[in-house]
XYZ file of C-alpha atoms in Angstrom:
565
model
C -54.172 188.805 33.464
C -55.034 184.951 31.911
C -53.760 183.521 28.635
C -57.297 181.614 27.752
C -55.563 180.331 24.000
C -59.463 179.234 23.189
C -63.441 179.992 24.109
C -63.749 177.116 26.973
C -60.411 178.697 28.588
C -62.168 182.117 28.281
C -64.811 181.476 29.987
C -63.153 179.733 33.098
C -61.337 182.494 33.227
C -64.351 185.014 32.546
C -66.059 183.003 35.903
C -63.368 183.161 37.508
C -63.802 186.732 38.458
C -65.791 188.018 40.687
C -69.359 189.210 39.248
C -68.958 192.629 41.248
C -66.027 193.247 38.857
C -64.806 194.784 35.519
C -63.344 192.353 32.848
C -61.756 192.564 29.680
C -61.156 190.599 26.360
C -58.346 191.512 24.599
C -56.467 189.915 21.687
C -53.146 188.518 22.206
C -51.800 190.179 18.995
C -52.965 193.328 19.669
C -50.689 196.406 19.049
C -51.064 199.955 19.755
C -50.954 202.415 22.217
C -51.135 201.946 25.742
C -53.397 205.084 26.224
C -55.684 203.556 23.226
C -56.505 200.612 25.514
C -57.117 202.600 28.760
C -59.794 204.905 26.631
C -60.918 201.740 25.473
C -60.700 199.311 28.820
C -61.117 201.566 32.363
C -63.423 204.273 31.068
C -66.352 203.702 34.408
C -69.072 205.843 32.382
C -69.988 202.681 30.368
C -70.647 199.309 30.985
C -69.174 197.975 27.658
C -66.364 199.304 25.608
C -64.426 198.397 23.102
C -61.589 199.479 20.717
C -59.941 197.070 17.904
C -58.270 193.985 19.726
C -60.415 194.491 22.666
C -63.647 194.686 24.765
C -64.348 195.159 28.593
C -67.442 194.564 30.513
C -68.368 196.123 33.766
C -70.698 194.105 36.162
C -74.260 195.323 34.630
C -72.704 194.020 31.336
C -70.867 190.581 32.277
C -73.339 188.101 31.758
C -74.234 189.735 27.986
C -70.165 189.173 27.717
C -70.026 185.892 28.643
C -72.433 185.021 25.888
C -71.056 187.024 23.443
C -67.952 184.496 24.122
C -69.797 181.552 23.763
C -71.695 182.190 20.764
C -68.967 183.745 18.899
C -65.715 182.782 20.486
C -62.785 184.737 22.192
C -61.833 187.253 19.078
C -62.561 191.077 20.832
C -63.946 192.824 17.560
C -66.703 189.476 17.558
C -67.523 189.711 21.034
C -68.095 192.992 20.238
C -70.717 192.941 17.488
C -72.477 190.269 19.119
C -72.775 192.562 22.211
C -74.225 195.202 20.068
C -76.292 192.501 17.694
C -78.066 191.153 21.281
C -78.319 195.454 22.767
C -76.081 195.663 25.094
C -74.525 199.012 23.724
C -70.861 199.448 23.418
C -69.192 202.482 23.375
C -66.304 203.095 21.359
C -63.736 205.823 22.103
C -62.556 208.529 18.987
C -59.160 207.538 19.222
C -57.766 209.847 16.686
C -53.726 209.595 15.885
C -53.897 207.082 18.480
C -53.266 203.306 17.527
C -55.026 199.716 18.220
C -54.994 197.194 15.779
C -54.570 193.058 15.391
C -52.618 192.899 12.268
C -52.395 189.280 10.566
C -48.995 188.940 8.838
C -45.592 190.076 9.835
C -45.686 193.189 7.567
C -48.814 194.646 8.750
C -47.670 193.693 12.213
C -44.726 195.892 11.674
C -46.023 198.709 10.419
C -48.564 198.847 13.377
C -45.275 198.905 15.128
C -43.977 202.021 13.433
C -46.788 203.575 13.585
C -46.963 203.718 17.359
C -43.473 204.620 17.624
C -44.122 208.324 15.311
C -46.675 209.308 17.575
C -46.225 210.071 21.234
C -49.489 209.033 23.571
C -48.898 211.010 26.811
C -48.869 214.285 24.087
C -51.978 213.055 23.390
C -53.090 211.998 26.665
C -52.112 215.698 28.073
C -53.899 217.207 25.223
C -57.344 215.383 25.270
C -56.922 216.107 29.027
C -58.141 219.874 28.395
C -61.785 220.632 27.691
C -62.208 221.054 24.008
C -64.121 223.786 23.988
C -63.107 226.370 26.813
C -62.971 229.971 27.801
C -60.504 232.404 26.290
C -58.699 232.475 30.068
C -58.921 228.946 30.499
C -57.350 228.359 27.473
C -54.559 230.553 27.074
C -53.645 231.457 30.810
C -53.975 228.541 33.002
C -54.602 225.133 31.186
C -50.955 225.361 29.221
C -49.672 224.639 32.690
C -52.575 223.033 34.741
C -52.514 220.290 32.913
C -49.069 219.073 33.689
C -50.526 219.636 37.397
C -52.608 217.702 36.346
C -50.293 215.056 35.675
C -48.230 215.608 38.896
C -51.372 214.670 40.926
C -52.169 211.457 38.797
C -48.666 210.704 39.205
C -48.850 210.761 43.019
C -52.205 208.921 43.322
C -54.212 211.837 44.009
C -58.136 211.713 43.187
C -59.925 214.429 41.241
C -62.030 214.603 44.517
C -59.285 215.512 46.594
C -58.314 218.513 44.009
C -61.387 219.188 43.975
C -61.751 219.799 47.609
C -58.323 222.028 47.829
C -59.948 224.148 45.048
C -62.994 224.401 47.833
C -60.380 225.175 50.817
C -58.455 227.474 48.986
C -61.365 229.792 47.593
C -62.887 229.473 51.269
C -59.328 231.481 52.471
C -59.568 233.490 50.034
C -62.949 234.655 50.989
C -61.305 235.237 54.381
C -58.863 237.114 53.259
C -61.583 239.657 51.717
C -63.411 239.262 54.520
C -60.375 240.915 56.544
C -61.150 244.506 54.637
C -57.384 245.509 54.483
C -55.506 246.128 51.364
C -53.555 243.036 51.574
C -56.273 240.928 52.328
C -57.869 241.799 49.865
C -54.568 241.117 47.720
C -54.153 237.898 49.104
C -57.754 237.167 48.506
C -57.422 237.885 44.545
C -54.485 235.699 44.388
C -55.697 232.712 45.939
C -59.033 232.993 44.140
C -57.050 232.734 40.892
C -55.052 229.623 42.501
C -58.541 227.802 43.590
C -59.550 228.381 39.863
C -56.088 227.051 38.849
C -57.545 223.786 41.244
C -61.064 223.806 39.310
C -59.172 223.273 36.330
C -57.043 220.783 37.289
C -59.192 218.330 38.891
C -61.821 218.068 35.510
C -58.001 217.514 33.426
C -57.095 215.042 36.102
C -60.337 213.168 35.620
C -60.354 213.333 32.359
C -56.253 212.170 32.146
C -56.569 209.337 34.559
C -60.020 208.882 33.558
C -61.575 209.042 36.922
C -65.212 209.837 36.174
C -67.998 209.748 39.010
C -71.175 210.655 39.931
C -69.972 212.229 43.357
C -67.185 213.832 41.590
C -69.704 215.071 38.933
C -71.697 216.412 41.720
C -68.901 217.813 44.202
C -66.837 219.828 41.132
C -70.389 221.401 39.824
C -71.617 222.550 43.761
C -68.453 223.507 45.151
C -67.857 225.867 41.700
C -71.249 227.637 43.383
C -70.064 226.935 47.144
C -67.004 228.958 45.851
C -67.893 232.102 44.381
C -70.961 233.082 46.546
C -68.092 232.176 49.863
C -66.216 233.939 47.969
C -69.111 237.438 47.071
C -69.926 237.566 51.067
C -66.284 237.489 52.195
C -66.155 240.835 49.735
C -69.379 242.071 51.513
C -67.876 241.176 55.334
C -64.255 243.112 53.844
C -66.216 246.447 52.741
C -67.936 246.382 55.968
C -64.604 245.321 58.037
C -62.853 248.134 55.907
C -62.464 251.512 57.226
C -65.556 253.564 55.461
C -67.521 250.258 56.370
C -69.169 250.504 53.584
C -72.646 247.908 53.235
C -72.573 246.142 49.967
C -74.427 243.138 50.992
C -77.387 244.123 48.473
C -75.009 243.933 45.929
C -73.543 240.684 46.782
C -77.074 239.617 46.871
C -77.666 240.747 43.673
C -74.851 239.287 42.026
C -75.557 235.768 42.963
C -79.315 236.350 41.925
C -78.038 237.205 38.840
C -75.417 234.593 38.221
C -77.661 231.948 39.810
C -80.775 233.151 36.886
C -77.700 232.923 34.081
C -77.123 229.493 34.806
C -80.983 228.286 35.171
C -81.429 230.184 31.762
C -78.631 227.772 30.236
C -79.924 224.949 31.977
C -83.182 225.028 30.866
C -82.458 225.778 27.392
C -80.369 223.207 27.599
C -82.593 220.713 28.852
C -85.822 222.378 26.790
C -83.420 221.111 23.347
C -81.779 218.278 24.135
C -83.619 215.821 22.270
C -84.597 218.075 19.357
C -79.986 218.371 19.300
C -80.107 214.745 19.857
C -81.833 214.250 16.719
C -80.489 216.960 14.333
C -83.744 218.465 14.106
C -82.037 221.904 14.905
C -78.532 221.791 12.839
C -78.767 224.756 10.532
C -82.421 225.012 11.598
C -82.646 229.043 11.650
C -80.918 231.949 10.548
C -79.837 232.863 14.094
C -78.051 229.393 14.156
C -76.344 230.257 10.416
C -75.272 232.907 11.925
C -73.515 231.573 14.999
C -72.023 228.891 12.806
C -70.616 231.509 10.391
C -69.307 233.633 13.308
C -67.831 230.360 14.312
C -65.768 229.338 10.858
C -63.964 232.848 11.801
C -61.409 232.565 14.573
C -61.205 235.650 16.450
C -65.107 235.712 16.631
C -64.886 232.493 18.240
C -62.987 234.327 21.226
C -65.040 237.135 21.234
C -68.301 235.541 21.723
C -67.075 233.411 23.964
C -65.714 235.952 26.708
C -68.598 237.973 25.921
C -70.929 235.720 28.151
C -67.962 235.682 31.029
C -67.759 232.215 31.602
C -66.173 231.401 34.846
C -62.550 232.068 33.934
C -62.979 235.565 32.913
C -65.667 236.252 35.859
C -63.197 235.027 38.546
C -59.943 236.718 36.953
C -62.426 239.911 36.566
C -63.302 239.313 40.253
C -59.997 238.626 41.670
C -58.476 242.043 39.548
C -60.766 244.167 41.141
C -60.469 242.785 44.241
C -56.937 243.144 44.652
C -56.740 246.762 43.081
C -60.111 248.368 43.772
C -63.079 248.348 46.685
C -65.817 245.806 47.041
C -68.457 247.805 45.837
C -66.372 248.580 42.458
C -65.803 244.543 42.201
C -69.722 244.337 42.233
C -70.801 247.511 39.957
C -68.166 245.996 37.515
C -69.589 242.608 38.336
C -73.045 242.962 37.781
C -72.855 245.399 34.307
C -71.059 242.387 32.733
C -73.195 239.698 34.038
C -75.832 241.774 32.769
C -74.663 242.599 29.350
C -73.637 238.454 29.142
C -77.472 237.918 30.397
C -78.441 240.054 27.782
C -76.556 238.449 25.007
C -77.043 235.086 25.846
C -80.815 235.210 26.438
C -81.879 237.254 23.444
C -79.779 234.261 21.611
C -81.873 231.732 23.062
C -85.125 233.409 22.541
C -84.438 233.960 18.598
C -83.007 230.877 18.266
C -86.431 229.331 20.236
C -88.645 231.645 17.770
C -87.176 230.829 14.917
C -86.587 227.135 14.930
C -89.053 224.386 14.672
C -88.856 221.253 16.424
C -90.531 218.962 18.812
C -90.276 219.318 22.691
C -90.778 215.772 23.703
C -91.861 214.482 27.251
C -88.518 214.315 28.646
C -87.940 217.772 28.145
C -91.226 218.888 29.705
C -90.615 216.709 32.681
C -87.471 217.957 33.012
C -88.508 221.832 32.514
C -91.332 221.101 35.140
C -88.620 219.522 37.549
C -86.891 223.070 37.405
C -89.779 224.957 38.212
C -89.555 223.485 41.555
C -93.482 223.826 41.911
C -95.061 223.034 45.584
C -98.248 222.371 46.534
C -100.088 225.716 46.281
C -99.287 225.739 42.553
C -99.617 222.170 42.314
C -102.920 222.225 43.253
C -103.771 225.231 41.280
C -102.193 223.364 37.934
C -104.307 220.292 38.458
C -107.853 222.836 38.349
C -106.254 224.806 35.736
C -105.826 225.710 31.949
C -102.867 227.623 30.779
C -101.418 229.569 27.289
C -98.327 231.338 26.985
C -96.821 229.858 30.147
C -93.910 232.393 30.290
C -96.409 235.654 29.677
C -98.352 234.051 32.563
C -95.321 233.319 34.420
C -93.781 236.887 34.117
C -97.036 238.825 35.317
C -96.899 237.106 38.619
C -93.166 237.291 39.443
C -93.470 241.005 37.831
C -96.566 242.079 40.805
C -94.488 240.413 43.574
C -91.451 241.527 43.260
C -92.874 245.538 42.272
C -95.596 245.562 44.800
C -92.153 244.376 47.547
C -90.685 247.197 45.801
C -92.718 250.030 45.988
C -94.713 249.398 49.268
C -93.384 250.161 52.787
C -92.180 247.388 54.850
C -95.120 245.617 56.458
C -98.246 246.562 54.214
C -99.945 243.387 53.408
C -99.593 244.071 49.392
C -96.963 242.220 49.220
C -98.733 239.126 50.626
C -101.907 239.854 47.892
C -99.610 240.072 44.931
C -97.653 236.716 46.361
C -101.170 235.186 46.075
C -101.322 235.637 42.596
C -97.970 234.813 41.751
C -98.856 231.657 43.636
C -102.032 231.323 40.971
C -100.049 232.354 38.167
C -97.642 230.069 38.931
C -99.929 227.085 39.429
C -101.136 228.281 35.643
C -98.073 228.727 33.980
C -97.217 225.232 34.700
C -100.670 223.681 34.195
C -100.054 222.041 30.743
C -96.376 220.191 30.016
C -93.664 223.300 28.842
C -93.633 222.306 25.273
C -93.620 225.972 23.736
C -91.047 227.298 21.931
C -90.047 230.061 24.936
C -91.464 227.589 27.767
C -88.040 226.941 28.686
C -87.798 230.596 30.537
C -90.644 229.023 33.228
C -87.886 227.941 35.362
C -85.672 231.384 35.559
C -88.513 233.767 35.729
C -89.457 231.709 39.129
C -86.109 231.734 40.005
C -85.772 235.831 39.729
C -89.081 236.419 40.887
C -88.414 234.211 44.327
C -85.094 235.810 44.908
C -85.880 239.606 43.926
C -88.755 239.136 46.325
C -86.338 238.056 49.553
C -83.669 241.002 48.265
C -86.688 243.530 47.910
C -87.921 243.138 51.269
C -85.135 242.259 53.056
C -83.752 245.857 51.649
C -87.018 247.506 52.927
C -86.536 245.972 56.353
C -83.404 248.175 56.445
C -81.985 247.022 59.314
C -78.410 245.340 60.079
C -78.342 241.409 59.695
C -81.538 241.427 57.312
C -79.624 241.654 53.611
C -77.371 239.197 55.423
C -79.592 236.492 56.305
C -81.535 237.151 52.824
C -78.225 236.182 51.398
C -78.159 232.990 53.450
C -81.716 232.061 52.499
C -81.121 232.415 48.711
C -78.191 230.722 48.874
C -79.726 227.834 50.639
C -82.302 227.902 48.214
C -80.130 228.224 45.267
C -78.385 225.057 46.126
C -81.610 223.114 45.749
C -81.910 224.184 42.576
C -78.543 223.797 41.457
C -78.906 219.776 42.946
C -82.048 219.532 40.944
C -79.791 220.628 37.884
C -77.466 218.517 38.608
C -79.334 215.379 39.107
C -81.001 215.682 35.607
C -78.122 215.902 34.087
C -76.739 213.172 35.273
C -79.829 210.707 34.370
C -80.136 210.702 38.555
C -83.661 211.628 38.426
C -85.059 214.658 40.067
C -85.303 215.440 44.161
C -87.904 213.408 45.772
C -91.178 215.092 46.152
C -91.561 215.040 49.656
C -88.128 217.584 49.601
C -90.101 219.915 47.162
C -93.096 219.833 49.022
C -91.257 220.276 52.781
C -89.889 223.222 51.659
C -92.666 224.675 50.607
C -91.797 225.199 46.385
C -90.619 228.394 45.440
C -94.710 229.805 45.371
C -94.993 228.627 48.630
C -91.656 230.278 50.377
C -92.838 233.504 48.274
C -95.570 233.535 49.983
C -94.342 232.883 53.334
C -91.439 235.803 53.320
C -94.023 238.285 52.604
C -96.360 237.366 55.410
C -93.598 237.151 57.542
C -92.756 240.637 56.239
C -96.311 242.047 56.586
C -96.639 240.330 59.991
C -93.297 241.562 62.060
C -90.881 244.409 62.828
C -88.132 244.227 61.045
C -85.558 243.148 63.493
C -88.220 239.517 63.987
C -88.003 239.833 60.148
C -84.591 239.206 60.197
C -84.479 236.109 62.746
C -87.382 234.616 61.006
C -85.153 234.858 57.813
C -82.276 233.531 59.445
C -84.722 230.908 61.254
C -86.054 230.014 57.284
C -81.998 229.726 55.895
C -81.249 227.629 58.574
C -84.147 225.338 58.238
C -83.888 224.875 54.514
C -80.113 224.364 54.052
C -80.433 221.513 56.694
C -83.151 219.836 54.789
C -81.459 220.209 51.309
C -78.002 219.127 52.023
C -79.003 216.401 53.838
C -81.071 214.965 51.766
C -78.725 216.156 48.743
C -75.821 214.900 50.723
C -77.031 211.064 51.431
C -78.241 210.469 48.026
C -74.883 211.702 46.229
C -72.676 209.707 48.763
C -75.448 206.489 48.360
C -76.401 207.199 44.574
C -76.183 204.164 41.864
C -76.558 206.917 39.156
C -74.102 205.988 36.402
C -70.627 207.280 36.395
C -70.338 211.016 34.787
C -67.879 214.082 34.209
C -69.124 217.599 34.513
C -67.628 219.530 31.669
C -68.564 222.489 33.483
C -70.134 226.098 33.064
C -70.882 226.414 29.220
C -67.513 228.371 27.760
């Protein structure tokens, strides 16, 4: 820290440090809270902040500072404005009951003083460290005491990372622990998942109290949620098989992560398909399905209800860890899959009236990012460029529908299968021909998902033999991380995976295509290597890629707030 008492001693100073470094401005007589300057002063998301009596630059934002301070001096609420007057955007933290201020005369000066002194800023600090808007079981049953866990870690120099990776570990043990197939394993196992959730709390409250925001902590606390639970839904199938009726529930483990995986497209791309139109206002109030949710939302047990109605992650993984520890495998999946189902259900019928009823533009950014989803290769590529398309989700739906019903209801190895994956592979080229601006274009993306995955359950459950659900399992899952990264990367203004990765991999028309010939084409025990063979292959390919450009990316700093409560 420099005294500069006037502009030209500013500046010195200001050169004085390094370019590759953050700096800050702030006023000599400022007073306030100590927590109202860190909001204000180490925040990484944003390359200028600034709060009264103070501004900070970080290094894509220094040389806009330094002429702020010429032109207009060393006072912080100036250099400020000017910043914002020459577009250099400056963000400025809600700092609520918190003070900062630069009073002018002893009085004023004093009261600032009392002021900070009535209200207590680690309260606050512990507070604002829980998400604001969270599940019922989040809320009441672990962050009253995470957060203070919270604290412990920030007070011992420990990274949200690091939590973030003993969340990982522990739900990885816990997954061996089911995996075991004894009654206290499977104990064990529903106790430690609870603890790893515990973990997944308290690294997002430890970023957010110390503010530690990153990209690769965005992107390690949103996979390893994932990496987590569907450890965590084959250590339950390895348990029931381990277990003394050795029971095979690996079609239901299959199923569940199909299903959770489509939930979480179908909020993503709704998500994504109305993020401008939000940005803008253009859907506040816009329908009566939205009066409605706002009115349910003014009442507050209604609030709670809705909310654990779509089984956000806290309720799912105390539901999960129950029935683990007090029932069978194949009850934690039945009970599993009914309420994803019914949260599917709600969710999505939601969406769709909301989509139907409201009126507002899709712009370009949210049809780019709707076709990133899709995760089209080069069959339907090529078939998009030739084509014309209406009612892209109609279009979309007939294919997945033939694929996944002709799998179905055909006996392993008929070439059906391959015919209808043809057509999906047009349909799919079609749905995606013209940019997803509809009103329901946003449900592209999951009905690919579902129609992909259903196709590799289908016929891997046809092949009936031991190891093929299994490696099925392992392909989706490799699969499902791509998409997940894709996710990810959007949201974090990263950009979308290269297309070279999209088109290596075959898009998810072109993998389609190639489980069912492999289907038609072998027995069923060289069904199940090729499978394994085709997991193998992709998950090297995606993490690697995924894994050097997270480690290597120049994305700006961000905080994953998580599954939607």
């Amino acid at each position: 820290m420099r005294l500069a008492p006037d502009a030209a001693d500013a500046r010195a100073a200001l050169a004085a440090v390094p370019g590759d470094q953050r700096v800050a401005v702030v006023d000599a007589g400022f007073v306030g809270h100590v927590h109202a300057l860190r909001l204000g002063l180490t925040d990484p998301r944003f390359a200028a902040s600034a709060v009264p009596g103070a501004v900070t630059a970080q290094p894509a934002a220094r040389q806009a500072l330094n002429r702020a301070v010429t032109e207009n001096g060393i006072a912080p609420d100036a250099v400020a404005k000017s910043l914002e007057a020459a577009g250099t955007a400056v963000h400025r933290p809600v700092l609520g009951e918190l003070v900062a201020a630069v009073p002018h005369d002893p009085q004023a000066r004093n009261e600032a003083r009392q002021r900070v002194a009535a209200v207590d800023d680690e309260a606050i600090r512990l507070r604002t460290a829980v998400k604001a808007r969270d599940g019922f079981f989040t809320t009441h049953c672990v962050s009253p005491y995470s957060r203070y866990i919270a604290r412990w870690c920030a007070r011992r120099g420990l990274t949200p990372n690091q939590v973030t990776t003993a969340s990982l570990l522990t739900a990885l043990i816990a997954a061996g622990c089911a995996a075991t197939g004894t009654r206290p394993g499977f104990v064990a196992a529903g106790l430690l998942l609870l603890f790893s959730f515990v973990l997944d709390c308290t690294d997002g409250q430890l970023a957010r109290y110390s503010l530690q925001y990153s990209t690769l902590g965005a992107w390690l606390d949103a996979t390893f949620d994932r990496a987590k639970e569907y450890a965590y839904y084959a250590g339950l199938a390895l348990g029931a098989a381990n277990s003394g009726g050795g029971d095979d529930v690996w079609a239901l483990a299959l199923g569940a992560m199909v299903l959770q995986t489509c939930r979480h497209v179908v909020d993503f791309s709704f998500n994504e398909a109305n993020h401008d139109a939000d940005a803008l206002g253009e859907l506040a109030g816009a329908s009566p399905t939205a009066a409605l949710s706002d009115k349910l939302d003014s009442v507050g047990w209604t609030v709670w209800v809705r909310r654990m109605i779509v089984l956000p992650i806290g309720e799912r993984w105390a539901l999960i860890a129950i029935f683990t520890a007090l029932t069978t495998p194949r009850i934690t999946f039945y009970v599993l899959l009914v309420g994803c189902a019914l949260a599917a259900c709600y969710t999505t019928a939601g969406r769709v009236l909301r989509s139907l009823t409201r009126k507002a533009r899709r712009t370009d950014r949210a049809a780019a990012a709707l076709a990133e989803l899709a995760d089209s290769g080069p069959l339907a590529q090529a078939i998009a460029r030739a084509g014309r398309s209406a009612a892209a989700p109609v279009v979309a739906a007939l294919g997945g529908v033939a694929v996944v019903t002709t799998s179905a209801f055909t006996g392993f190895g008929s070439g059906w299968p391959v015919l209808a994956a043809a057509v999906y592979c047009v349909t799919s080229g079609l749905a995606v021909a013209r940019p997803l601006k509809g009103a329901l274009d946003w449900l592209v993306p999951p009905i690919f998902r579902a129609s992909e995955y259903l196709t590799i359950l289908v016929l891997a459950a046809r092949a009936d033999v031991n190891g093929a659900l299994p490696a099925a399992f392992g392909l989706v899952a490799a699969v499902a991380y791509h998409h997940y990264d894709t996710v990810y990367r959007i949201r974090g203004d990263a950009g979308a995976p290269p297309r070279w990765l999209v088109r290596a991999i075959g898009g998810h028309e072109g993998r389609t295509l190639v489980v069912t010939a492999v289907a038609a084409l072998l027995t069923p025990t060289d069904f199940t290597v090729a499978l394994t063979a085709l997991a193998v292959l992709v998950a090297l390919v995606v993490l690697a890629e995924s894994i050097r450009f997270w480690v290597s990316a120049g994305a700006p700093a961000v905080h994953d707030e998580g599954e939607p409560a």
